[in-house]
PDB file of C-alpha atoms and ligand atoms in Angstrom:
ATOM      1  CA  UNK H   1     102.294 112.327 110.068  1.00 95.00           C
ATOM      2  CA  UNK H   2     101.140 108.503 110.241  1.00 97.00           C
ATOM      3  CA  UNK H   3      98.264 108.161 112.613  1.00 98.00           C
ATOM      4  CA  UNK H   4      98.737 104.467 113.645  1.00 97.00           C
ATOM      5  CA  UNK H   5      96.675 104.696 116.712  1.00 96.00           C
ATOM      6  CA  UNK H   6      93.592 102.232 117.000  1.00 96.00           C
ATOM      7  CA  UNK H   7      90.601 104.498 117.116  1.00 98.00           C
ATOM      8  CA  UNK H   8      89.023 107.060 115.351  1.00 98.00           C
ATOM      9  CA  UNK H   9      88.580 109.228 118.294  1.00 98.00           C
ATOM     10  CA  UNK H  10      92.259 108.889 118.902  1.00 97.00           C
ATOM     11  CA  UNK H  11      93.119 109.743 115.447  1.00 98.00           C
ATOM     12  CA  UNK H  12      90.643 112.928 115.615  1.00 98.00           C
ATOM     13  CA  UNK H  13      92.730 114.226 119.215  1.00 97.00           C
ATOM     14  CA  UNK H  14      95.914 113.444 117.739  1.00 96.00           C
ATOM     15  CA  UNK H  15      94.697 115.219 114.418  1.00 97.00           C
ATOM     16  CA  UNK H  16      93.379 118.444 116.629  1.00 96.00           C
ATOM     17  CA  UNK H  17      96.656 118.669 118.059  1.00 95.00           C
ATOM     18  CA  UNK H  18      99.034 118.065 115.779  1.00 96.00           C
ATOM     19  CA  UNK H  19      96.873 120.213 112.156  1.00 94.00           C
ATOM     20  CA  UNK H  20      99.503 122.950 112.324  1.00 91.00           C
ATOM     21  CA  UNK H  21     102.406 121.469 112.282  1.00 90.00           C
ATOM     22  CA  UNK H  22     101.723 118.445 110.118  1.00 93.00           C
ATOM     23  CA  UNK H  23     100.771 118.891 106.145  1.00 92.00           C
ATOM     24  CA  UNK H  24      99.130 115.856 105.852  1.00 97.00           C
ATOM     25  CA  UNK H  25      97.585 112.808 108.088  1.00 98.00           C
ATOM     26  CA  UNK H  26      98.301 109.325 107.024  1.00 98.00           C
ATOM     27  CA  UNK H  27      95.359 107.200 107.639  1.00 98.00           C
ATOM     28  CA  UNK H  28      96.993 103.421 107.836  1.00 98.00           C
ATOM     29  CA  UNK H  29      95.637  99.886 107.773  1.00 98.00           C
ATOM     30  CA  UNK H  30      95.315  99.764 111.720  1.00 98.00           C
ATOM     31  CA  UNK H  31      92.921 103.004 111.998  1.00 98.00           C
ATOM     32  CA  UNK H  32      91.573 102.236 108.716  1.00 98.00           C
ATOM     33  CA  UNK H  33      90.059  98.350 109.785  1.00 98.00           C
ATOM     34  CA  UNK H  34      89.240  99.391 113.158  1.00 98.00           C
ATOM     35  CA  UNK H  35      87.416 103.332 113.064  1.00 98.00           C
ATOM     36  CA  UNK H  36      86.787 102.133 109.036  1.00 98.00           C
ATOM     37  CA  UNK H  37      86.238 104.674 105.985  1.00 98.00           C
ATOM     38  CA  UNK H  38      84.147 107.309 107.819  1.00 98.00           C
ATOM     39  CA  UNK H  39      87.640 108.403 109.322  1.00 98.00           C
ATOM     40  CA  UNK H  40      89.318 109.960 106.027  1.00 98.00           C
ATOM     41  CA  UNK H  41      85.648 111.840 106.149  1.00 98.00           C
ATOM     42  CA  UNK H  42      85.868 112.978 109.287  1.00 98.00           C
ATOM     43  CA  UNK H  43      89.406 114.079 108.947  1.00 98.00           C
ATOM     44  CA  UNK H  44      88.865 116.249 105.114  1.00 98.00           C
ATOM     45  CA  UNK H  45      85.827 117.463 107.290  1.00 97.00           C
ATOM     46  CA  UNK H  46      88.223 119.310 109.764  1.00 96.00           C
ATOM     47  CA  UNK H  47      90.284 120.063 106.874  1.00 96.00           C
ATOM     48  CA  UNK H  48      92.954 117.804 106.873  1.00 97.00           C
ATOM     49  CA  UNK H  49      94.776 116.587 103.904  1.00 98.00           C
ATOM     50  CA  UNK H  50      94.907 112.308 104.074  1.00 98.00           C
ATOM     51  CA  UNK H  51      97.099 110.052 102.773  1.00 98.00           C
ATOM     52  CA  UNK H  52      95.316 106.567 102.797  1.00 98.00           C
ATOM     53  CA  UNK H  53      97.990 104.245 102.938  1.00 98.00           C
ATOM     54  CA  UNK H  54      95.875 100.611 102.233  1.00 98.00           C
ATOM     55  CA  UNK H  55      98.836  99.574  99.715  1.00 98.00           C
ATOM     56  CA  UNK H  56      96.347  97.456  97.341  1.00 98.00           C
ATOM     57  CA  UNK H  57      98.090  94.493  96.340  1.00 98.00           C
ATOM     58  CA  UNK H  58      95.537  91.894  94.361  1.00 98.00           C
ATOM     59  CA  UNK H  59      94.598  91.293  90.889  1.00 98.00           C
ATOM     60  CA  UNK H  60      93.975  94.038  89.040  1.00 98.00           C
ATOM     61  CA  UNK H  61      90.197  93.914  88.513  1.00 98.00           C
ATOM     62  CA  UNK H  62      90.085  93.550  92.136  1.00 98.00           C
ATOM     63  CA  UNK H  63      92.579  96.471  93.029  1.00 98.00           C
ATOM     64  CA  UNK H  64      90.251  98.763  90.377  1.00 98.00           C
ATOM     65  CA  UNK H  65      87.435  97.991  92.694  1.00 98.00           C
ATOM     66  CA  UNK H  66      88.927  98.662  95.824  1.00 98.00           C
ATOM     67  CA  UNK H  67      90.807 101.737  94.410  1.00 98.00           C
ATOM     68  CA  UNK H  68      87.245 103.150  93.140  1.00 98.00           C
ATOM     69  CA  UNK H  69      85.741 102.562  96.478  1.00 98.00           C
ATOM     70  CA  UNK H  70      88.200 104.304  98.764  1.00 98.00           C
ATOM     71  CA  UNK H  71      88.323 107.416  95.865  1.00 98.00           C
ATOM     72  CA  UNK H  72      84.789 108.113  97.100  1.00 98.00           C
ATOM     73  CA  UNK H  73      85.791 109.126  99.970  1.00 98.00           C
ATOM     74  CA  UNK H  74      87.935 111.878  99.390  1.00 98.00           C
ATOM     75  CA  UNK H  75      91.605 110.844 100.132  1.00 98.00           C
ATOM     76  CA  UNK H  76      94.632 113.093  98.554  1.00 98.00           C
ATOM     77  CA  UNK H  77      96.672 110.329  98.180  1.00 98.00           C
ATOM     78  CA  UNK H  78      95.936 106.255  97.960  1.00 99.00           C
ATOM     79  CA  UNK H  79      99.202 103.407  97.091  1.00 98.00           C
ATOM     80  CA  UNK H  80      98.817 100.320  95.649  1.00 99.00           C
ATOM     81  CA  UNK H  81     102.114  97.785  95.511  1.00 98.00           C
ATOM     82  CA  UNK H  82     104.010  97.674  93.118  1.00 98.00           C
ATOM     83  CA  UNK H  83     105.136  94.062  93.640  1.00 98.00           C
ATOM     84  CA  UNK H  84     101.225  94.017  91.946  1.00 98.00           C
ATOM     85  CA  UNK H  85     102.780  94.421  88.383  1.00 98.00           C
ATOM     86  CA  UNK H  86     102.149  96.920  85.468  1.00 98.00           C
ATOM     87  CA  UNK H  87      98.351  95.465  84.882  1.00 98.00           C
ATOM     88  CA  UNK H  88      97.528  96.044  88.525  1.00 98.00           C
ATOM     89  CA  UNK H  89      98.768  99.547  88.814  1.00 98.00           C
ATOM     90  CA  UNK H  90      97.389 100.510  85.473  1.00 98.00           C
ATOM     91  CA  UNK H  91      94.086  99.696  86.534  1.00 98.00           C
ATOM     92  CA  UNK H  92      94.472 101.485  89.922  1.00 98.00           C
ATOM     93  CA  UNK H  93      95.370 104.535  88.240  1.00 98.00           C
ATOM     94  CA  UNK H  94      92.348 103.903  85.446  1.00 98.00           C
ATOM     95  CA  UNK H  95      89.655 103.389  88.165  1.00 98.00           C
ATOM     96  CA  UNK H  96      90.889 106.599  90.336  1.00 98.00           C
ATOM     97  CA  UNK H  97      90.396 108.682  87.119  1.00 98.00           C
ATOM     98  CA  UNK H  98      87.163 107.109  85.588  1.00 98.00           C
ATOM     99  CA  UNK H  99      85.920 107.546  89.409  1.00 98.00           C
ATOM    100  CA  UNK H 100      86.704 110.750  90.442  1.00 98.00           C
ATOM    101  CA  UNK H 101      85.303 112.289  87.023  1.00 98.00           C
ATOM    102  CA  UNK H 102      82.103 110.200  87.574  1.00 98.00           C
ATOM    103  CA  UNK H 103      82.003 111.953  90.695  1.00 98.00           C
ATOM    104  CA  UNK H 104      83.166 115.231  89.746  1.00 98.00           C
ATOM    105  CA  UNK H 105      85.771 115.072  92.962  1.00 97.00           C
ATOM    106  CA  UNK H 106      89.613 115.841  92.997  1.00 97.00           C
ATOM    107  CA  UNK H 107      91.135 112.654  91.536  1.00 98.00           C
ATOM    108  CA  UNK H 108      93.784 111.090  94.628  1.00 98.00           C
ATOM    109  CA  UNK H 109      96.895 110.662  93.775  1.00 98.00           C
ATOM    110  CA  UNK H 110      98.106 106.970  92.861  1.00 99.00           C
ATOM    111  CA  UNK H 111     101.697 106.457  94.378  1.00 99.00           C
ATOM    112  CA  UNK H 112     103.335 102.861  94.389  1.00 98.00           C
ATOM    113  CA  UNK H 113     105.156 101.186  97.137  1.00 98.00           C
ATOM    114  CA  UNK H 114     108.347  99.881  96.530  1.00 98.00           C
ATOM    115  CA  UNK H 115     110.286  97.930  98.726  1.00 98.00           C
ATOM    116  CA  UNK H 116     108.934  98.158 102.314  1.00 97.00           C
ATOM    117  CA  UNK H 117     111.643 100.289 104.615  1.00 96.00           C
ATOM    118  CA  UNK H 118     111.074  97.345 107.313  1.00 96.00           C
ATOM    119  CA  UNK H 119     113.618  95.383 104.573  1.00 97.00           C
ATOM    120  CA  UNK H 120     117.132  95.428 104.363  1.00 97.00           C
ATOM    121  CA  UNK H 121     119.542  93.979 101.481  1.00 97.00           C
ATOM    122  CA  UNK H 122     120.332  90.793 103.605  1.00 97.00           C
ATOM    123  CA  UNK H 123     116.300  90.144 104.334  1.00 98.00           C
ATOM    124  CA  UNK H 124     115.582  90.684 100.904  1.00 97.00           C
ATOM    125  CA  UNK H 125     118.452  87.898  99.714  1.00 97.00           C
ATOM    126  CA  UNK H 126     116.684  85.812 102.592  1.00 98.00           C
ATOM    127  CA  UNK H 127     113.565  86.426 100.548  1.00 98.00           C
ATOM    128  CA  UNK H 128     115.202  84.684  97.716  1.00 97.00           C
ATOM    129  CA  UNK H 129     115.682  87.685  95.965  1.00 96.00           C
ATOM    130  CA  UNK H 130     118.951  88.490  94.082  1.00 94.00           C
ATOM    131  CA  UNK H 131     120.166  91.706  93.352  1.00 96.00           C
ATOM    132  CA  UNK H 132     120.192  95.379  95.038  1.00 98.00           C
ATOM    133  CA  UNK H 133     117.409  96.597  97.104  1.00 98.00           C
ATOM    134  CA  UNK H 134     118.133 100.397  95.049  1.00 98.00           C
ATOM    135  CA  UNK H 135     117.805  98.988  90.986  1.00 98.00           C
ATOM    136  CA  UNK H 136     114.505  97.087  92.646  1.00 97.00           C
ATOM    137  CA  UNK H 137     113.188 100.205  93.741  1.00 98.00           C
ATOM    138  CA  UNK H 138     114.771 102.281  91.040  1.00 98.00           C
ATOM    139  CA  UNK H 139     112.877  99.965  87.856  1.00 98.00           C
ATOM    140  CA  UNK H 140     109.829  99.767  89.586  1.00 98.00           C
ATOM    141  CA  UNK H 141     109.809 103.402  89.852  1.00 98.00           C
ATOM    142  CA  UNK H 142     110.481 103.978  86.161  1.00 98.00           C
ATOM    143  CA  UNK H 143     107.118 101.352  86.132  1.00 98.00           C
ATOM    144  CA  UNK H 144     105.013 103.496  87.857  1.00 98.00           C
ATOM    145  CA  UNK H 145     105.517 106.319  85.731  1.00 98.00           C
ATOM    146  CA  UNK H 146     104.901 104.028  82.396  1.00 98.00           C
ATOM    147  CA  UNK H 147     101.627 103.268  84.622  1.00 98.00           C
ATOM    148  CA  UNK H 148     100.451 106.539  84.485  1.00 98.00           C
ATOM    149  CA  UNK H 149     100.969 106.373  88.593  1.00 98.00           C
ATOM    150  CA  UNK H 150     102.205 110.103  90.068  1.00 98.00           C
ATOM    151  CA  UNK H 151     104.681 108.283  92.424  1.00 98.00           C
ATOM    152  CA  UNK H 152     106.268 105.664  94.486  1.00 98.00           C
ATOM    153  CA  UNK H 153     106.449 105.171  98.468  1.00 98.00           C
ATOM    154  CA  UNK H 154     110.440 104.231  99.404  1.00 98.00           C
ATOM    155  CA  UNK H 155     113.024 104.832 101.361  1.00 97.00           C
ATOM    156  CA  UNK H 156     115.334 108.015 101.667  1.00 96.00           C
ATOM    157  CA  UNK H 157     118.138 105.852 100.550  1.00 96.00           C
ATOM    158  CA  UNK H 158     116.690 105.784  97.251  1.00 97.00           C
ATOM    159  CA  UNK H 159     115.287 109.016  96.836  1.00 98.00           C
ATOM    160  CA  UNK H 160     118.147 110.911  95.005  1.00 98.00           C
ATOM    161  CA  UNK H 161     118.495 107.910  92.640  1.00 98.00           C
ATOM    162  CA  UNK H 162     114.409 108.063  92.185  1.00 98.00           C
ATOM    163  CA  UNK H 163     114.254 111.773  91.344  1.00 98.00           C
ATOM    164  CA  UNK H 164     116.913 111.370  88.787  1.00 98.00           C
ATOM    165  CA  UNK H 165     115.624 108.546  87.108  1.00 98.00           C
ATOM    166  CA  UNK H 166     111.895 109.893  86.992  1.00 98.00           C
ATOM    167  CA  UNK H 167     112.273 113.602  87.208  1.00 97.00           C
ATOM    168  CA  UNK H 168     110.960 116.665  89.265  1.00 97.00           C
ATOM    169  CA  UNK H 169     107.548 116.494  89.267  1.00 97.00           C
ATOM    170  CA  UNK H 170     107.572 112.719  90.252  1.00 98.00           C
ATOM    171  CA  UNK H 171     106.091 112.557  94.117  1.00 98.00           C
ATOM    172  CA  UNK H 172     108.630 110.503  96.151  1.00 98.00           C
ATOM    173  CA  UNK H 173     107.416 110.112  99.680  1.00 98.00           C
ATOM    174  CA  UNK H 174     109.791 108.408 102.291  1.00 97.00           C
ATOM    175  CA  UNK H 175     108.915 106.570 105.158  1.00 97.00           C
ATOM    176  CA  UNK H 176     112.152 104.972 107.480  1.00 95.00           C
ATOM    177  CA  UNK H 177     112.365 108.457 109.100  1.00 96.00           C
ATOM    178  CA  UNK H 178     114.079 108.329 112.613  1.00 97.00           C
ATOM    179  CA  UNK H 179     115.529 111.827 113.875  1.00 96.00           C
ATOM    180  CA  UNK H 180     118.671 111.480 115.709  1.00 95.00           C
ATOM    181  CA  UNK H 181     117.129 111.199 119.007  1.00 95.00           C
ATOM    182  CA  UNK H 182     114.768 108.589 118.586  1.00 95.00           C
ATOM    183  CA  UNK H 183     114.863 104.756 117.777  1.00 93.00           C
ATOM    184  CA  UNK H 184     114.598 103.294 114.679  1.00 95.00           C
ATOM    185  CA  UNK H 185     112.578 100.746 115.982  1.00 94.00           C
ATOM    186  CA  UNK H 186     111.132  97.564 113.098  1.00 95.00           C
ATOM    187  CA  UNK H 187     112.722 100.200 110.203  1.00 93.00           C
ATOM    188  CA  UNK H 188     116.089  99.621 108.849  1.00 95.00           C
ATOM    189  CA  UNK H 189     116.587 102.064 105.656  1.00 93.00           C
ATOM    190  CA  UNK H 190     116.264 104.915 107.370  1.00 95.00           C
ATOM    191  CA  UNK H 191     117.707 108.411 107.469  1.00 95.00           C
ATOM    192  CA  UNK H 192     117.009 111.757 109.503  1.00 97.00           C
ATOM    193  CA  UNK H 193     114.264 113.956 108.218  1.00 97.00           C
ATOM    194  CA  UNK H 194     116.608 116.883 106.919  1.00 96.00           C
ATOM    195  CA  UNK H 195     119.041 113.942 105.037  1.00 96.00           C
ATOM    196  CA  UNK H 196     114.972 112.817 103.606  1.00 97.00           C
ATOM    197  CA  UNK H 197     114.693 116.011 102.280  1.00 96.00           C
ATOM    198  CA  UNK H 198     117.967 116.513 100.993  1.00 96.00           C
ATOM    199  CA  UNK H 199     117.693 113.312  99.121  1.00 96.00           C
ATOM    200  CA  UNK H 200     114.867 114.909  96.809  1.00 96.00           C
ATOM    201  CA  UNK H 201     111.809 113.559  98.991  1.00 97.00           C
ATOM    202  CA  UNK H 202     108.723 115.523  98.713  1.00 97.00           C
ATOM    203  CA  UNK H 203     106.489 114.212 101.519  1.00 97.00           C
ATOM    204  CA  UNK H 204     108.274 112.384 104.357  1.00 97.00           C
ATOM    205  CA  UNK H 205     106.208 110.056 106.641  1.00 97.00           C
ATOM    206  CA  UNK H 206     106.745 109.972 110.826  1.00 97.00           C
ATOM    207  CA  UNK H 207     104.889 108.517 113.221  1.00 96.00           C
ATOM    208  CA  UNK H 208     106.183 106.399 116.126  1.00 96.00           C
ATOM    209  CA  UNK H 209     108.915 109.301 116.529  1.00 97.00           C
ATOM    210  CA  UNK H 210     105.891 111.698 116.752  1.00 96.00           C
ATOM    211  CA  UNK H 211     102.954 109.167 118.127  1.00 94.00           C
ATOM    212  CA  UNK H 212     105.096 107.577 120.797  1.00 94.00           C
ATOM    213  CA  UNK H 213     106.369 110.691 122.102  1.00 94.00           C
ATOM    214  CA  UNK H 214     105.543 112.385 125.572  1.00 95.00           C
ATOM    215  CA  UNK H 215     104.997 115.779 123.774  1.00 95.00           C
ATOM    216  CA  UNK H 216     103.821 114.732 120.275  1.00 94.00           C
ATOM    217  CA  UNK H 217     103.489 118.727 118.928  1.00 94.00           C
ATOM    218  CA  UNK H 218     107.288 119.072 120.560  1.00 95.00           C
ATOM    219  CA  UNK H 219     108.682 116.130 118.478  1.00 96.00           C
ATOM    220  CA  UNK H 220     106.659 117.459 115.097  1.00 95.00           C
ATOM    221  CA  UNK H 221     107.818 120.644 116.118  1.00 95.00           C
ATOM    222  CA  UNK H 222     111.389 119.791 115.999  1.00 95.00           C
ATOM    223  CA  UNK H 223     110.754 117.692 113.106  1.00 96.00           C
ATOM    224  CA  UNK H 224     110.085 121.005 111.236  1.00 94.00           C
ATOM    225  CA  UNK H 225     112.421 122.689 112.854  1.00 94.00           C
ATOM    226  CA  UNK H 226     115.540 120.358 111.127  1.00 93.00           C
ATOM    227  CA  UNK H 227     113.679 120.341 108.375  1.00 92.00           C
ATOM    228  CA  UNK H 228     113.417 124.434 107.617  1.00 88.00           C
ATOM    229  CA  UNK H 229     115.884 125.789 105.174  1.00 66.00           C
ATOM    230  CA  UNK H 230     116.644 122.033 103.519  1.00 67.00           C
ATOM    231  CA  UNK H 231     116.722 121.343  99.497  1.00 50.00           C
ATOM    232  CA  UNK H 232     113.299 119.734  98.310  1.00 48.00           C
TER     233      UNK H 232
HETATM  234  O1  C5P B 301     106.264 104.754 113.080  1.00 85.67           O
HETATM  235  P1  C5P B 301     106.962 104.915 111.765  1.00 85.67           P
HETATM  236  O2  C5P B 301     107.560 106.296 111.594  1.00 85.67           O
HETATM  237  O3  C5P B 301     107.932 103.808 111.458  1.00 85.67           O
HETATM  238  O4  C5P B 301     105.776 104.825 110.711  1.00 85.67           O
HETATM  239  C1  C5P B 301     105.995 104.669 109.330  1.00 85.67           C
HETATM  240  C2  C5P B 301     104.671 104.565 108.643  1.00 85.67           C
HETATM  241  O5  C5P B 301     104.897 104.468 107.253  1.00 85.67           O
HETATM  242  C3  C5P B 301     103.862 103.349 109.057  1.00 85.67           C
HETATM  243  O6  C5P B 301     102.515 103.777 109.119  1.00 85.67           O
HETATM  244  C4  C5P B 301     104.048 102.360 107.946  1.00 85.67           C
HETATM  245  O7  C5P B 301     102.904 101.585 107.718  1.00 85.67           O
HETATM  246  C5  C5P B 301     104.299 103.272 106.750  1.00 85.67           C
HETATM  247  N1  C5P B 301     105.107 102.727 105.667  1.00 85.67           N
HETATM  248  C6  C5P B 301     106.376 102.237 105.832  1.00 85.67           C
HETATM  249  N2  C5P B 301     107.082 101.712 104.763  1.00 85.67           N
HETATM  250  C7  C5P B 301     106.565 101.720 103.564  1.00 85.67           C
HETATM  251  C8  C5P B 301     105.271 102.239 103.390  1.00 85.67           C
HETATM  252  C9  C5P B 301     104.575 102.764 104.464  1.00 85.67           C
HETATM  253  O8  C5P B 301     106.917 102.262 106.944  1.00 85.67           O
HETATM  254  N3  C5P B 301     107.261 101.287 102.550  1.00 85.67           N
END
């Protein structure tokens, strides 16, 4: 469950409400920069599970820096970009070790980001980029896992092809999830949250289907609901 709101008291209602129906919180850039770190705190405080979603993207001595500081404070999962290269993500995934055995805490898990669900094949031509969105997300997949990274961020489109390529244990976590009754809004590879699933995703990510809801718990609730019984 993304919680793209823009305060930390927001985040902490939403949180309240929504704990037992959502497995994990997704703390994003916009509640990240504005409530800052004290929020993934808070949150593993009321004993949430976060997913920090910064998606580092810098040189790699930088990334290790960054990826070291947001380690300390507790998140289950971080992402870096892939678009970063091999050096970059190896470094991510070398700082998140050496840092969480410095400080004897559960090591996050390092997942990469692929290409952003926001893009479609004719944006990513228009990006001057030849060649299918899928083998993109497919090599830099089999990248992460030469990385030492436990997974990639993409879209459900490619999650079949993903799992195949990189096996079971690989985490594969989708955002671009619209259930049939809501809009798809500024994401364009998308697919329900059962046809996620079914694709070999294990975590999928919602939030404006949830967030922008009149009845947030309803919407998760119904989330779950299509969700119950699927392969995954
Ligand atoms: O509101 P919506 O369900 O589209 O939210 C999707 C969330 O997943 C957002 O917080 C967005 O930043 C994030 N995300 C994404 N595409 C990626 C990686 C993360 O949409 N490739």
């Amino acid at each position: 469950m993304a919680l793209d709101v823009s305060t930390g008291e927001k985040a902490l209602e939403l949180a309240d409400r929504l704990k037992p129906c959502a497995g994990m919180f997704k703390v994003g850039m916009e509640l990240f920069y504005s409530a800052g770190g004290d929020i993934v705190k808070e949150l593993k405080n009321k004993g949430c599970r976060v997913f920090l979603d910064l998606k580092l993207h810098d040189i790699p001595n930088t990334v290790a820096g960054a990826a070291r500081a947001i380690t300390g404070l507790g998140p289950d999962i971080i992402n870096v970009h892939a678009a970063g290269g091999p050096g970059m993500m190896r470094s991510a995934a070398e700082a998140v070790r050496d840092e969480a055995e410095r400080k004897k805490i559960a090591r996050p898990l390092v997942i990469a980001v692929t290409v952003l669900t926001s893009i479609d094949q004719k944006t990513f031509h228009e990006m001057g980029i030849n060649g299918k969105i899928e083998d993109f997300v497919v090599s830099w997949s089999e990248m992460a896992v030469e990385c030492g990274l436990d997974g990639v961020v993409a879209s459900p489109a490619e999650a079949s092809m993903i799992r195949k390529a990189c096996g079971d244990k690989f985490v594969i976590v989708t955002p671009g999830v619209r259930p049939a009754w809501s809009g798809a809004g500024d994401q364009k590879r998308i697919a329900t949250p059962s046809g996620a699933i079914s694709a070999g995703a294990t975590y999928i990510v919602v939030g404006r289907p949830i967030t922008g809801s009149a009845d947030p718990l309803g919407a998760a609730g119904k989330i779950i609901e299509e969700i119950k019984g699927c392969a995954g």
